[in-house]
DNA sequence: AACGAAACCTACCGATCTACAGGTAATCGA
DNA sequence: TCGATTACCTGTAGATCGGTAGGTTTCGTT
C-alpha cells in the first residue's frame, strides 16, 4: 500500500501543491507578493523553504500557480451570468475577506514596473470588461440610462466592484459593500422597462 | 553670502527634504513601498543611503512625509467643490500617471497587515467619503436617482474613481478614465430637475 | 578667528531574501 | 528485488535590506 492513504503518487503531489498555493494565498494577503517570503509559505505547510522550491522552482512560479487558481475560480459561466448573480458574487466575497485581500494587494502591486502579475491583470481586465458588457447587454439590452452602452458601462461596473473592495477591506464596519453594489446596479436599472 | 544661492540654512534643508520626497514618490511608483529601497531614493538625489537617513531617520518617516505631501496636495476646498471640478480633477490625474501610480500602489499595499499606510488610508477614506457626500448634496440636493442619498452614493463615487485608476494604469489605451467618470456622473444627474 | 551644528560620508552589522548544490530516505515500477 | 524517481533535508552562496557608529567637511554665528 502506498503511504498510509489511498492516494497515488501523482495525486499526493498535486494535493501538496494545492496546499502550498493555499498557504501562499494567505501569506500574500498578509504581506503582499513582495513581502511574502518563501520561508513563511513553507512554514505554513510544514516544509523548509528549500522543500517548497522542490514543488515550485521559483517564487514567480508559485505566483503563477496562485493566479491560475484564481482563473479557475472565477471562470464560471461568463455570458450566462446575470446581474443578480453578480450581486451574489459580491455578497459571497464579503464573507471571504482573505481572498479579496490577496488579490487587492496583488492588483495594487501589479501597477508597479516589471511586476510579474502585471500582464495577468491587464489581460484579465480586458476579458472581464468584455464579459461584463455581455452581461449588461443580456440584462438591459441597450436601454441603459443616458444613452450609455454596455461597452461603456462595463468599466464602471468593474471599477465599482474593485473600488468598493478597498474601502471595505480598510474599514468593513463603515462600508456595506454588497449594499453599495446593489445601489449601483439600481442606478443602471432605472431607465429600464 | 551663504552658499552660492540666497537661501537660508533652514530653507535649504527643507528644499532638500522636498527633493527627497519627490524622489521617493517616483521610486514608490516604480516598486511600491516595500520594494522601494532607501538606496534607490538616495541615488536619485545624489546622496548615499546613510546621507538620506540624516534627513529622515527611518524609512517609515519618509513614507509619512510622502503621505503628508499628498494630504497637502488634495486638501483643496472640500465642501466648496463642485461635481464639474471632480471631472477636472480626474482629467488632471489622467495627465499625471506617476502620482496616481504611487498612491494606487500604496493603497494596494495598505490592505496588508501592519502596513504603515493602512491607518492613513482608512482615515482618508472616511474623510473623503464625507467630503464627497457634501459635494453630492450641494450639487443634487437629495434628489438622486432611485431614492439614493448622498451618504450612500459617496462610496460609489470614490470607488469609481479608484477602480478606474487601476484599469487605466494597467491599460491606458483601452480605458478612457475621464470619459468613464463623466458617464458615471451623468448616471447620477439623471433624476435631476 | 574660534566654536558648534548641520550635512554629509565611510565602514559595518545583523537580518533576511531567493536560489543552488548535493545528500538521504522513502517509495514506486519493472 | 533493484534501479530510478520523488520528496524532502542541510548547507551555503550571494545579494540586499534598514539602521548604527563615528568621522570629516562645510558653513553660519559670535
PDB file of N, CA, C and O (backbone and C1' of nucleotides) in Angstrom, chain A residues 2-3 12 36-39 49-50 53 58-59, chain C residues 16-23 26-29:
ATOM      1  N   UNK A   2       0.600   2.178  -0.881  1.00  0.00           N
ATOM      2  CA  UNK A   2       1.406   3.386  -0.956  1.00  0.00           C
ATOM      3  C   UNK A   2       1.091   4.334   0.204  1.00  0.00           C
ATOM      4  O   UNK A   2      -0.065   4.687   0.407  1.00  0.00           O
ATOM      5  N   UNK A   3       2.105   4.685   0.941  1.00  0.00           N
ATOM      6  CA  UNK A   3       1.934   5.592   2.081  1.00  0.00           C
ATOM      7  C   UNK A   3       0.845   5.045   3.012  1.00  0.00           C
ATOM      8  O   UNK A   3       0.526   3.866   3.015  1.00  0.00           O
ATOM      9  N   UNK A  12      -1.016  12.720  -4.704  1.00  0.00           N
ATOM     10  CA  UNK A  12      -0.441  13.287  -3.487  1.00  0.00           C
ATOM     11  C   UNK A  12       0.377  14.534  -3.802  1.00  0.00           C
ATOM     12  O   UNK A  12       0.344  15.523  -3.083  1.00  0.00           O
ATOM     13  N   UNK A  36       5.884  38.610   0.821  1.00  0.00           N
ATOM     14  CA  UNK A  36       5.667  37.195   1.140  1.00  0.00           C
ATOM     15  C   UNK A  36       6.948  36.412   0.887  1.00  0.00           C
ATOM     16  O   UNK A  36       7.393  36.287  -0.245  1.00  0.00           O
ATOM     17  N   UNK A  37       7.552  35.891   1.929  1.00  0.00           N
ATOM     18  CA  UNK A  37       8.764  35.104   1.734  1.00  0.00           C
ATOM     19  C   UNK A  37       8.404  33.632   1.541  1.00  0.00           C
ATOM     20  O   UNK A  37       7.433  33.137   2.093  1.00  0.00           O
ATOM     21  N   UNK A  38       9.227  32.971   0.762  1.00  0.00           N
ATOM     22  CA  UNK A  38       9.020  31.547   0.551  1.00  0.00           C
ATOM     23  C   UNK A  38       9.086  30.802   1.880  1.00  0.00           C
ATOM     24  O   UNK A  38       8.349  29.828   2.101  1.00  0.00           O
ATOM     25  N   UNK A  39       9.943  31.251   2.770  1.00  0.00           N
ATOM     26  CA  UNK A  39      10.076  30.604   4.071  1.00  0.00           C
ATOM     27  C   UNK A  39       8.759  30.657   4.848  1.00  0.00           C
ATOM     28  O   UNK A  39       8.358  29.671   5.480  1.00  0.00           O
ATOM     29  N   UNK A  49      11.990  26.108   3.366  1.00  0.00           N
ATOM     30  CA  UNK A  49      11.912  26.920   2.162  1.00  0.00           C
ATOM     31  C   UNK A  49      12.439  26.149   0.953  1.00  0.00           C
ATOM     32  O   UNK A  49      11.887  26.237  -0.149  1.00  0.00           O
ATOM     33  N   UNK A  50      13.495  25.377   1.179  1.00  0.00           N
ATOM     34  CA  UNK A  50      14.077  24.607   0.068  1.00  0.00           C
ATOM     35  C   UNK A  50      13.168  23.457  -0.346  1.00  0.00           C
ATOM     36  O   UNK A  50      13.118  23.083  -1.517  1.00  0.00           O
ATOM     37  N   UNK A  53      10.685  24.818  -2.701  1.00  0.00           N
ATOM     38  CA  UNK A  53      11.253  25.067  -4.033  1.00  0.00           C
ATOM     39  C   UNK A  53      11.330  23.795  -4.877  1.00  0.00           C
ATOM     40  O   UNK A  53      11.590  23.860  -6.078  1.00  0.00           O
ATOM     41  N   UNK A  58      10.672  28.483  -8.597  1.00  0.00           N
ATOM     42  CA  UNK A  58      10.976  29.871  -8.253  1.00  0.00           C
ATOM     43  C   UNK A  58       9.767  30.492  -7.570  1.00  0.00           C
ATOM     44  O   UNK A  58       8.658  29.965  -7.614  1.00  0.00           O
ATOM     45  N   UNK A  59       9.994  31.619  -6.954  1.00  0.00           N
ATOM     46  CA  UNK A  59       8.897  32.343  -6.314  1.00  0.00           C
ATOM     47  C   UNK A  59       7.847  32.743  -7.346  1.00  0.00           C
ATOM     48  O   UNK A  59       6.648  32.695  -7.087  1.00  0.00           O
TER      49      UNK A  59
ATOM     50  P    DT C  16      15.301  37.938  10.702  1.00  0.00           P
ATOM     51  O5'  DT C  16      15.168  38.050   9.116  1.00  0.00           O
ATOM     52  C5'  DT C  16      14.999  39.317   8.511  1.00  0.00           C
ATOM     53  C4'  DT C  16      15.082  39.173   7.010  1.00  0.00           C
ATOM     54  C3'  DT C  16      14.511  37.858   6.486  1.00  0.00           C
ATOM     55  O3'  DT C  16      13.497  38.128   5.553  1.00  0.00           O
ATOM     56  C1'  DT C  16      16.608  38.341   5.502  1.00  0.00           C
ATOM     57  P    DC C  17      12.516  36.985   5.074  1.00  0.00           P
ATOM     58  O5'  DC C  17      12.852  36.868   3.515  1.00  0.00           O
ATOM     59  C5'  DC C  17      12.974  38.061   2.747  1.00  0.00           C
ATOM     60  C4'  DC C  17      13.807  37.793   1.505  1.00  0.00           C
ATOM     61  C3'  DC C  17      13.571  36.426   0.873  1.00  0.00           C
ATOM     62  O3'  DC C  17      12.542  36.507  -0.090  1.00  0.00           O
ATOM     63  C1'  DC C  17      15.907  37.006   0.916  1.00  0.00           C
ATOM     64  P    DT C  18      11.905  35.140  -0.615  1.00  0.00           P
ATOM     65  O5'  DT C  18      12.837  34.734  -1.832  1.00  0.00           O
ATOM     66  C5'  DT C  18      13.014  35.641  -2.916  1.00  0.00           C
ATOM     67  C4'  DT C  18      14.137  35.162  -3.820  1.00  0.00           C
ATOM     68  C3'  DT C  18      13.878  33.812  -4.504  1.00  0.00           C
ATOM     69  O3'  DT C  18      14.148  33.955  -5.905  1.00  0.00           O
ATOM     70  C1'  DT C  18      15.957  33.765  -3.368  1.00  0.00           C
ATOM     71  P    DA C  19      13.803  32.741  -6.908  1.00  0.00           P
ATOM     72  O5'  DA C  19      15.113  31.837  -6.896  1.00  0.00           O
ATOM     73  C5'  DA C  19      16.353  32.460  -7.248  1.00  0.00           C
ATOM     74  C4'  DA C  19      17.502  31.532  -6.901  1.00  0.00           C
ATOM     75  C3'  DA C  19      17.359  30.087  -7.403  1.00  0.00           C
ATOM     76  O3'  DA C  19      18.297  29.878  -8.444  1.00  0.00           O
ATOM     77  C1'  DA C  19      18.262  30.198  -5.185  1.00  0.00           C
ATOM     78  P    DC C  20      18.283  28.538  -9.271  1.00  0.00           P
ATOM     79  O5'  DC C  20      19.615  27.811  -8.766  1.00  0.00           O
ATOM     80  C5'  DC C  20      20.791  28.595  -8.602  1.00  0.00           C
ATOM     81  C4'  DC C  20      21.850  27.773  -7.876  1.00  0.00           C
ATOM     82  C3'  DC C  20      21.953  26.318  -8.344  1.00  0.00           C
ATOM     83  O3'  DC C  20      23.320  26.007  -8.594  1.00  0.00           O
ATOM     84  C1'  DC C  20      21.715  26.423  -5.983  1.00  0.00           C
ATOM     85  P    DA C  21      23.702  24.608  -9.344  1.00  0.00           P
ATOM     86  O5'  DA C  21      24.449  23.771  -8.211  1.00  0.00           O
ATOM     87  C5'  DA C  21      25.027  24.440  -7.089  1.00  0.00           C
ATOM     88  C4'  DA C  21      25.579  23.415  -6.131  1.00  0.00           C
ATOM     89  C3'  DA C  21      25.607  21.987  -6.664  1.00  0.00           C
ATOM     90  O3'  DA C  21      26.790  21.343  -6.214  1.00  0.00           O
ATOM     91  C1'  DA C  21      24.249  22.080  -4.731  1.00  0.00           C
ATOM     92  P    DG C  22      27.204  19.893  -6.784  1.00  0.00           P
ATOM     93  O5'  DG C  22      26.889  18.916  -5.562  1.00  0.00           O
ATOM     94  C5'  DG C  22      27.205  19.344  -4.226  1.00  0.00           C
ATOM     95  C4'  DG C  22      26.438  18.494  -3.238  1.00  0.00           C
ATOM     96  C3'  DG C  22      26.264  17.025  -3.641  1.00  0.00           C
ATOM     97  O3'  DG C  22      26.535  16.198  -2.536  1.00  0.00           O
ATOM     98  C1'  DG C  22      24.215  17.920  -3.011  1.00  0.00           C
ATOM     99  P    DG C  23      26.852  14.635  -2.765  1.00  0.00           P
ATOM    100  O5'  DG C  23      26.166  13.997  -1.471  1.00  0.00           O
ATOM    101  C5'  DG C  23      26.349  14.615  -0.189  1.00  0.00           C
ATOM    102  C4'  DG C  23      25.118  14.403   0.664  1.00  0.00           C
ATOM    103  C3'  DG C  23      24.664  12.942   0.753  1.00  0.00           C
ATOM    104  O3'  DG C  23      24.606  12.525   2.113  1.00  0.00           O
ATOM    105  C1'  DG C  23      22.834  14.375   0.228  1.00  0.00           C
ATOM    106  P    DA C  26      13.147   5.971   5.893  1.00  0.00           P
ATOM    107  O5'  DA C  26      11.933   6.054   4.852  1.00  0.00           O
ATOM    108  C5'  DA C  26      11.195   7.268   4.761  1.00  0.00           C
ATOM    109  C4'  DA C  26      10.480   7.313   3.435  1.00  0.00           C
ATOM    110  C3'  DA C  26       9.661   6.058   3.113  1.00  0.00           C
ATOM    111  O3'  DA C  26       8.331   6.454   2.813  1.00  0.00           O
ATOM    112  C1'  DA C  26      11.023   6.661   1.279  1.00  0.00           C
ATOM    113  P    DT C  27       7.188   5.357   2.783  1.00  0.00           P
ATOM    114  O5'  DT C  27       6.998   5.181   1.205  1.00  0.00           O
ATOM    115  C5'  DT C  27       6.803   6.345   0.390  1.00  0.00           C
ATOM    116  C4'  DT C  27       7.054   5.992  -1.065  1.00  0.00           C
ATOM    117  C3'  DT C  27       6.300   4.747  -1.568  1.00  0.00           C
ATOM    118  O3'  DT C  27       5.401   5.171  -2.580  1.00  0.00           O
ATOM    119  C1'  DT C  27       8.508   4.847  -2.390  1.00  0.00           C
ATOM    120  P    DC C  28       4.167   4.226  -2.941  1.00  0.00           P
ATOM    121  O5'  DC C  28       4.380   4.094  -4.510  1.00  0.00           O
ATOM    122  C5'  DC C  28       4.891   5.202  -5.264  1.00  0.00           C
ATOM    123  C4'  DC C  28       5.575   4.686  -6.528  1.00  0.00           C
ATOM    124  C3'  DC C  28       4.891   3.483  -7.169  1.00  0.00           C
ATOM    125  O3'  DC C  28       4.547   3.781  -8.513  1.00  0.00           O
ATOM    126  C1'  DC C  28       7.233   3.111  -6.959  1.00  0.00           C
ATOM    127  P    DG C  29       3.640   2.771  -9.329  1.00  0.00           P
ATOM    128  O5'  DG C  29       4.691   2.206 -10.391  1.00  0.00           O
ATOM    129  C5'  DG C  29       5.447   3.118 -11.183  1.00  0.00           C
ATOM    130  C4'  DG C  29       6.495   2.364 -11.989  1.00  0.00           C
ATOM    131  C3'  DG C  29       5.964   1.163 -12.785  1.00  0.00           C
ATOM    132  O3'  DG C  29       6.640   1.100 -14.043  1.00  0.00           O
ATOM    133  C1'  DG C  29       7.589   0.422 -11.244  1.00  0.00           C
TER     134       DG C  29
END
